[in-house]
Amino acid sequence: FRFTSDQTSEAPWYATQLFFKSLKVDTFGLYTLSYDIVSDVAGTIKLYGAAFELQVGTNHYEKTVPLTKGSFYQASIQFGKEESGVIGPCEVEIRDLSLVYIPQVENPVWEGYGMSVTQEGTDNIITYSNVPNPWYDANARIYDFTCTKDVEVLVIEFTGTKDQSYQFKYEGIPSSVSVTASVTATGERQTVLLDMRNYTDEQKESMHNLLVFCQDVGASGTITIHGYQMYNDIADAFDTNWWGFGTSVEDEGTTSKISYYNVPGEWWALNAQYNISIEDPANTTTITFDFKGVEGHTYLFKIEGSGYSTEQSVEATGERQKFTLDFSNIAEEYRSKLDKVVFFCQTVGATGTVEMYSVTY
């Protein structure tokens, strides 16, 4: 089709725009949108928010887009850009429009954007050099369209460069729907979890883009992704009493050893959780933790469930101690909704292990 504009130099850059929609698709996945732009003028235009240098004659454009079943893609072209202003009167033809489904391979590999990726067996080795500012401009990603409404958690196993901080992100449609987790690498094999329990069925079914970033500007190093797995029941992702999120947990008999490493400024990103069930809410108003922590480290204990919570901090003595959290401020009718306790270390930069002997209520 042909598009004609008498755009004047006095018009703002965004005054002349063109929109068109694709047909609805019947399969959730990646698609290649492509077309030719034949123009009688040159200039800088905007295609989907990014600059595109338009030349006189034929310009080919391709874009990979994810689409959910029953949705369509709306293409947008703005004939002018802030830095260069309007391109003036023009006649433009859009030719050979197509939207083609990209079949997903059974074992997709990670792709680097500002990073490089090599494979060794089932491992993906991601290498980066001089992480830019902002750090999210460099990443590696893999497309995975298998998330269902029943998935509760995605567990990623990796080995990173010691003391470097990574963010993992699983992105949906729109991209503002995402779940993230940040963790500092120990230099050894470790896991990180993306918790999707609070997401709607629709949001989870739109998840498709798994990314990893190094958050340390200027850093160079490698991170090896050994694999990842989705679980419909979050309990299946653990073989320990406490569940580690950015922390590691080992059970020795009835004792759980919760280890934390280089606690970040956002200390709440690292935690361990323990499931509870309050059977007698009328007479249950406290919960007691029997533990041994690192002397001088500050720990936060929290009880929560269905939007209700109470929390309190305590400093570890370095010896075995008991701490009682009072949640009588939560009305009796809501206490039965409390279903877990959460442990945090609030001492930024700290590394250590706390031994949890028992939780009683």
Coordinates of C-alpha atoms in Angstrom, one line a residue:
F1 CA 0.0 0.0 0.0
R2 CA 1.0 3.6 -0.6
F3 CA 1.3 6.3 2.1
T4 CA 1.5 10.0 1.1
S5 CA 2.2 12.9 3.5
D6 CA 2.6 16.7 3.1
Q7 CA 4.4 16.9 6.4
T8 CA 5.9 20.4 6.9
S9 CA 9.0 21.5 8.8
E10 CA 6.8 23.2 11.4
A11 CA 5.1 20.0 12.4
P12 CA 6.4 18.1 15.4
W13 CA 8.4 14.9 14.7
Y14 CA 5.5 12.7 15.9
A15 CA 2.8 14.4 13.8
T16 CA 3.0 11.9 10.9
Q17 CA 2.4 8.3 11.9
L18 CA 1.4 5.0 10.3
F19 CA -0.1 2.0 12.0
F20 CA -1.2 -1.4 10.7
K21 CA -2.1 -4.7 12.3
S22 CA -1.3 -8.2 11.5
L23 CA -3.9 -10.9 11.3
K24 CA -4.5 -12.9 14.5
V25 CA -2.3 -15.9 15.1
D26 CA -3.4 -19.3 16.3
T27 CA -0.1 -20.4 17.9
F28 CA 1.8 -18.9 20.9
G29 CA 5.4 -18.3 19.8
L30 CA 7.9 -16.2 17.9
Y31 CA 7.1 -14.7 14.5
T32 CA 9.2 -12.8 11.9
L33 CA 7.5 -9.7 10.8
S34 CA 9.1 -8.4 7.6
Y35 CA 8.4 -5.9 4.8
D36 CA 10.0 -3.4 2.4
I37 CA 9.7 0.3 2.7
V38 CA 10.1 2.1 -0.6
S39 CA 10.6 5.8 -0.1
D40 CA 11.3 8.9 -2.2
V41 CA 13.1 10.7 0.6
A42 CA 15.8 9.9 3.2
G43 CA 15.7 10.6 6.9
T44 CA 15.5 9.1 10.4
I45 CA 12.2 7.5 11.3
K46 CA 11.0 5.5 14.3
L47 CA 10.0 1.9 14.0
Y48 CA 8.4 0.5 17.2
G49 CA 10.3 3.1 19.3
A50 CA 13.8 2.6 17.7
A51 CA 15.6 4.7 15.2
F52 CA 15.7 3.5 11.6
E53 CA 17.8 5.2 8.9
L54 CA 15.5 5.5 5.9
Q55 CA 17.2 5.6 2.5
V56 CA 15.8 6.7 -0.9
G57 CA 14.7 3.5 -2.6
T58 CA 14.0 0.1 -1.1
N59 CA 14.6 -0.5 2.6
H60 CA 14.1 -3.9 4.1
Y61 CA 13.0 -4.4 7.7
E62 CA 12.6 -7.5 9.9
K63 CA 11.6 -7.8 13.5
T64 CA 11.1 -10.9 15.7
V65 CA 8.0 -10.6 17.9
P66 CA 6.4 -13.0 20.4
L67 CA 2.6 -13.4 20.1
T68 CA 0.1 -15.2 22.2
K69 CA -2.6 -17.4 20.7
G70 CA -5.5 -15.2 19.4
S71 CA -3.4 -12.0 19.4
F72 CA -2.0 -9.8 16.7
Y73 CA 0.9 -7.4 16.2
Q74 CA 0.4 -3.7 15.7
A75 CA 3.2 -2.1 13.6
S76 CA 3.9 1.6 14.1
I77 CA 6.0 4.0 12.0
Q78 CA 6.7 7.6 13.0
F79 CA 8.0 9.7 10.1
G80 CA 10.4 11.8 12.1
K81 CA 12.6 11.4 15.2
E82 CA 13.5 13.8 18.0
E83 CA 17.1 14.1 17.1
S84 CA 16.5 14.8 13.4
G85 CA 13.0 16.3 13.2
V86 CA 10.5 15.7 10.4
I87 CA 11.5 14.2 7.1
G88 CA 9.2 16.5 5.1
P89 CA 6.7 15.6 2.3
C90 CA 7.1 12.0 1.3
E91 CA 5.5 9.2 -0.6
V92 CA 6.2 5.7 0.8
E93 CA 5.1 2.3 -0.3
I94 CA 5.0 -0.8 2.0
R95 CA 5.5 -4.0 0.1
D96 CA 5.8 -7.7 0.7
L97 CA 4.3 -7.7 4.2
S98 CA 4.6 -11.1 5.9
L99 CA 4.3 -12.6 9.4
V100 CA 5.9 -16.0 9.6
Y101 CA 5.9 -18.4 12.6
I102 CA 9.3 -19.6 13.7
P103 CA 9.1 -23.3 14.8
Q104 CA 10.8 -23.8 18.2
V105 CA 13.6 -26.4 18.3
E106 CA 13.4 -29.1 21.0
N107 CA 16.6 -27.9 22.8
P108 CA 17.0 -24.2 22.1
V109 CA 20.3 -22.5 22.9
W110 CA 21.0 -19.3 24.7
E111 CA 21.6 -16.3 22.5
G112 CA 23.9 -13.4 23.5
Y113 CA 23.1 -9.7 23.1
G114 CA 26.3 -7.9 24.0
M115 CA 27.5 -11.3 25.3
S116 CA 28.8 -14.4 23.6
V117 CA 27.6 -17.9 24.1
T118 CA 29.3 -21.3 23.5
Q119 CA 28.0 -24.8 24.2
E120 CA 29.8 -27.7 25.9
G121 CA 27.4 -30.6 26.0
T122 CA 24.2 -29.4 27.7
D123 CA 26.0 -26.4 29.3
N124 CA 25.7 -22.9 27.9
I125 CA 28.8 -20.8 28.7
I126 CA 28.0 -17.1 28.5
T127 CA 31.0 -14.7 28.3
Y128 CA 30.8 -10.9 28.8
S129 CA 33.4 -8.1 28.8
N130 CA 33.2 -4.6 30.2
V131 CA 29.5 -4.7 31.2
P132 CA 27.9 -1.4 29.9
N133 CA 26.1 1.3 31.9
P134 CA 23.2 0.6 32.1
W135 CA 24.0 -3.1 32.7
Y136 CA 20.7 -4.3 31.2
D137 CA 21.9 -3.3 27.7
A138 CA 23.9 -6.6 27.7
N139 CA 22.2 -10.0 28.3
A140 CA 21.8 -13.5 27.1
R141 CA 18.4 -15.1 26.6
I142 CA 16.5 -18.2 25.6
Y143 CA 12.9 -18.4 24.5
D144 CA 10.8 -20.9 26.3
F145 CA 7.0 -21.1 25.6
T146 CA 6.2 -24.0 27.9
C147 CA 5.0 -22.2 31.0
T148 CA 1.5 -23.1 32.0
K149 CA -1.0 -21.7 34.5
D150 CA 0.0 -24.5 36.9
V151 CA 3.7 -23.6 37.1
E152 CA 4.7 -22.2 40.5
V153 CA 8.5 -21.8 40.2
L154 CA 11.3 -21.9 37.7
V155 CA 14.7 -23.2 39.0
I156 CA 17.9 -22.3 37.2
E157 CA 21.2 -24.0 37.9
F158 CA 24.4 -22.0 37.2
T159 CA 28.0 -21.3 38.0
G160 CA 29.0 -17.7 37.9
T161 CA 32.1 -15.6 38.4
K162 CA 32.7 -15.3 42.1
D163 CA 31.4 -12.1 43.8
Q164 CA 29.7 -10.9 40.6
S165 CA 26.0 -10.1 40.8
Y166 CA 23.5 -11.6 38.3
Q167 CA 19.8 -10.9 37.6
F168 CA 17.6 -13.6 36.1
K169 CA 14.3 -12.5 34.5
Y170 CA 11.4 -14.4 33.0
E171 CA 9.4 -12.1 30.8
G172 CA 5.8 -12.3 29.6
I173 CA 3.5 -10.3 27.3
P174 CA 3.7 -7.4 27.7
S175 CA 7.3 -7.2 28.8
S176 CA 6.3 -5.4 32.0
V177 CA 4.9 -8.7 33.2
S178 CA 8.0 -10.4 34.5
V179 CA 9.5 -12.2 37.5
T180 CA 13.1 -11.5 38.6
A181 CA 15.7 -12.7 41.0
S182 CA 19.2 -11.3 41.8
V183 CA 22.0 -13.3 43.3
T184 CA 25.7 -13.0 44.0
A185 CA 27.8 -15.8 42.6
T186 CA 29.9 -17.9 44.9
G187 CA 32.0 -19.3 42.1
E188 CA 30.5 -22.7 42.8
R189 CA 27.5 -24.4 41.3
Q190 CA 24.3 -22.9 42.7
T191 CA 20.6 -22.4 42.0
V192 CA 18.3 -19.4 41.7
L193 CA 14.5 -19.5 41.8
L194 CA 11.9 -17.4 40.0
D195 CA 8.8 -17.6 42.1
M196 CA 5.5 -17.3 40.1
R197 CA 3.0 -18.2 42.8
N198 CA 1.5 -14.6 42.9
Y199 CA 1.0 -14.3 39.1
T200 CA -2.3 -14.8 37.3
D201 CA -3.0 -17.8 35.0
E202 CA -3.0 -15.4 32.0
Q203 CA 0.3 -13.8 33.0
K204 CA 2.1 -17.2 33.5
E205 CA 0.8 -18.5 30.2
S206 CA 2.4 -15.4 28.5
M207 CA 5.9 -16.1 29.9
H208 CA 8.4 -16.8 27.2
N209 CA 11.7 -14.9 27.4
L210 CA 14.3 -16.1 30.0
L211 CA 17.2 -13.6 30.4
V212 CA 20.4 -13.3 32.5
F213 CA 22.3 -10.1 33.1
C214 CA 25.5 -9.2 34.9
Q215 CA 24.7 -6.2 37.1
D216 CA 28.3 -5.1 37.8
V217 CA 29.1 -2.3 35.4
G218 CA 32.6 -2.7 33.9
A219 CA 32.9 -6.3 34.9
S220 CA 34.1 -9.2 32.7
G221 CA 33.6 -12.9 33.3
T222 CA 31.6 -15.9 32.5
I223 CA 28.4 -17.6 33.7
T224 CA 27.6 -21.2 32.8
I225 CA 23.9 -22.2 32.7
H226 CA 23.7 -25.9 33.5
G227 CA 20.0 -26.1 33.0
Y228 CA 16.6 -25.0 34.3
Q229 CA 13.3 -26.7 35.2
M230 CA 9.7 -25.6 35.9
Y231 CA 7.7 -27.1 38.8
N232 CA 3.9 -27.1 39.2
D233 CA 4.4 -27.6 43.0
I234 CA 7.0 -25.4 44.5
A235 CA 7.7 -28.1 47.2
D236 CA 9.0 -30.4 44.5
A237 CA 11.8 -28.0 43.8
F238 CA 13.3 -28.6 47.3
D239 CA 14.5 -31.6 49.3
T240 CA 15.0 -29.5 52.4
N241 CA 12.7 -28.3 55.2
W242 CA 13.5 -24.7 54.5
W243 CA 13.3 -23.4 51.0
G244 CA 16.1 -21.2 49.8
F245 CA 15.6 -18.2 47.6
G246 CA 19.0 -16.8 46.8
T247 CA 20.2 -18.7 49.9
S248 CA 21.4 -22.3 50.0
V249 CA 19.9 -24.9 52.5
E250 CA 21.3 -28.2 53.7
D251 CA 19.5 -30.4 56.2
E252 CA 21.4 -32.4 58.8
G253 CA 18.8 -34.5 60.6
T254 CA 16.2 -32.0 61.9
T255 CA 18.6 -29.0 61.6
S256 CA 18.5 -26.8 58.5
K257 CA 21.7 -24.9 57.7
I258 CA 20.8 -21.7 55.7
S259 CA 23.8 -20.1 54.0
Y260 CA 23.8 -16.6 52.6
Y261 CA 26.6 -15.0 50.5
N262 CA 27.5 -11.3 50.1
V263 CA 24.0 -10.0 51.0
P264 CA 23.1 -7.2 48.5
G265 CA 21.7 -3.8 49.2
E266 CA 18.3 -5.2 48.4
W267 CA 18.7 -7.7 51.2
W268 CA 15.1 -8.9 50.9
A269 CA 16.1 -10.5 47.6
L270 CA 17.8 -13.3 49.6
N271 CA 15.7 -15.3 51.9
A272 CA 14.6 -18.8 53.1
Q273 CA 11.0 -19.8 53.6
Y274 CA 9.3 -22.5 55.8
N275 CA 5.8 -23.7 55.4
I276 CA 3.4 -23.6 58.4
S277 CA -0.2 -24.4 59.1
I278 CA -2.0 -22.8 62.0
E279 CA -4.8 -25.2 63.1
D280 CA -5.9 -23.3 66.3
P281 CA -5.9 -19.5 65.4
A282 CA -7.8 -18.6 68.5
N283 CA -5.0 -19.7 70.8
T284 CA -1.9 -19.3 68.5
T285 CA -0.4 -15.8 68.6
T286 CA 3.4 -16.5 68.7
I287 CA 6.0 -18.4 66.8
T288 CA 9.4 -19.3 68.2
F289 CA 12.6 -19.9 66.3
D290 CA 15.4 -21.9 67.9
F291 CA 18.6 -21.0 66.0
K292 CA 22.3 -20.2 66.0
G293 CA 23.5 -17.3 63.8
V294 CA 26.6 -15.4 63.1
E295 CA 27.5 -12.9 65.9
G296 CA 26.6 -9.4 65.0
H297 CA 24.5 -10.2 61.9
T298 CA 20.9 -8.9 62.0
Y299 CA 18.2 -11.3 61.0
L300 CA 14.5 -10.5 60.1
F301 CA 11.8 -13.1 60.8
K302 CA 8.5 -12.7 59.1
I303 CA 5.2 -14.6 59.2
E304 CA 2.8 -14.1 56.2
G305 CA 0.0 -15.4 54.2
S306 CA -2.9 -14.1 52.0
G307 CA -1.7 -10.5 52.3
Y308 CA -1.3 -10.5 56.1
S309 CA 2.1 -10.3 57.8
T310 CA 4.1 -9.4 60.8
E311 CA 7.9 -9.1 61.1
Q312 CA 10.7 -8.3 63.6
S313 CA 14.5 -8.1 63.6
V314 CA 16.9 -9.7 66.0
E315 CA 20.7 -9.6 66.3
A316 CA 22.5 -12.9 66.5
T317 CA 24.7 -13.6 69.5
G318 CA 26.8 -16.3 67.9
E319 CA 25.4 -18.8 70.4
R320 CA 22.2 -20.9 70.3
Q321 CA 19.3 -18.6 71.0
K322 CA 15.5 -18.5 70.8
F323 CA 13.5 -15.7 69.3
T324 CA 9.7 -15.3 69.6
L325 CA 7.7 -13.4 67.0
D326 CA 4.3 -12.1 68.3
F327 CA 1.6 -11.9 65.7
S328 CA -1.4 -11.2 68.0
N329 CA -1.8 -7.9 66.1
I330 CA -3.3 -10.1 63.2
A331 CA -7.0 -10.7 63.9
E332 CA -8.0 -14.2 64.8
E333 CA -10.0 -14.6 61.6
Y334 CA -6.9 -14.1 59.5
R335 CA -4.4 -16.1 61.4
S336 CA -5.4 -19.3 59.8
K337 CA -4.4 -17.7 56.5
L338 CA -0.8 -17.4 57.6
D339 CA 1.1 -20.2 55.7
K340 CA 4.8 -19.5 55.9
V341 CA 7.6 -17.8 57.8
V342 CA 10.5 -16.1 56.0
F343 CA 14.1 -15.6 57.1
F344 CA 16.3 -12.7 55.9
C345 CA 19.8 -11.5 56.7
Q346 CA 19.7 -7.7 56.8
T347 CA 23.4 -7.1 57.1
V348 CA 24.5 -5.9 53.7
G349 CA 27.7 -7.5 52.4
A350 CA 27.5 -10.3 55.0
T351 CA 28.3 -14.0 54.4
G352 CA 27.5 -16.7 56.8
T353 CA 25.3 -19.6 57.9
V354 CA 22.5 -19.8 60.4
E355 CA 21.4 -23.1 61.9
M356 CA 17.7 -23.5 62.4
Y357 CA 16.9 -26.2 65.0
S358 CA 13.2 -25.8 65.2
V359 CA 10.1 -23.7 64.6
T360 CA 7.3 -24.0 67.1
Y361 CA 3.9 -22.3 67.4

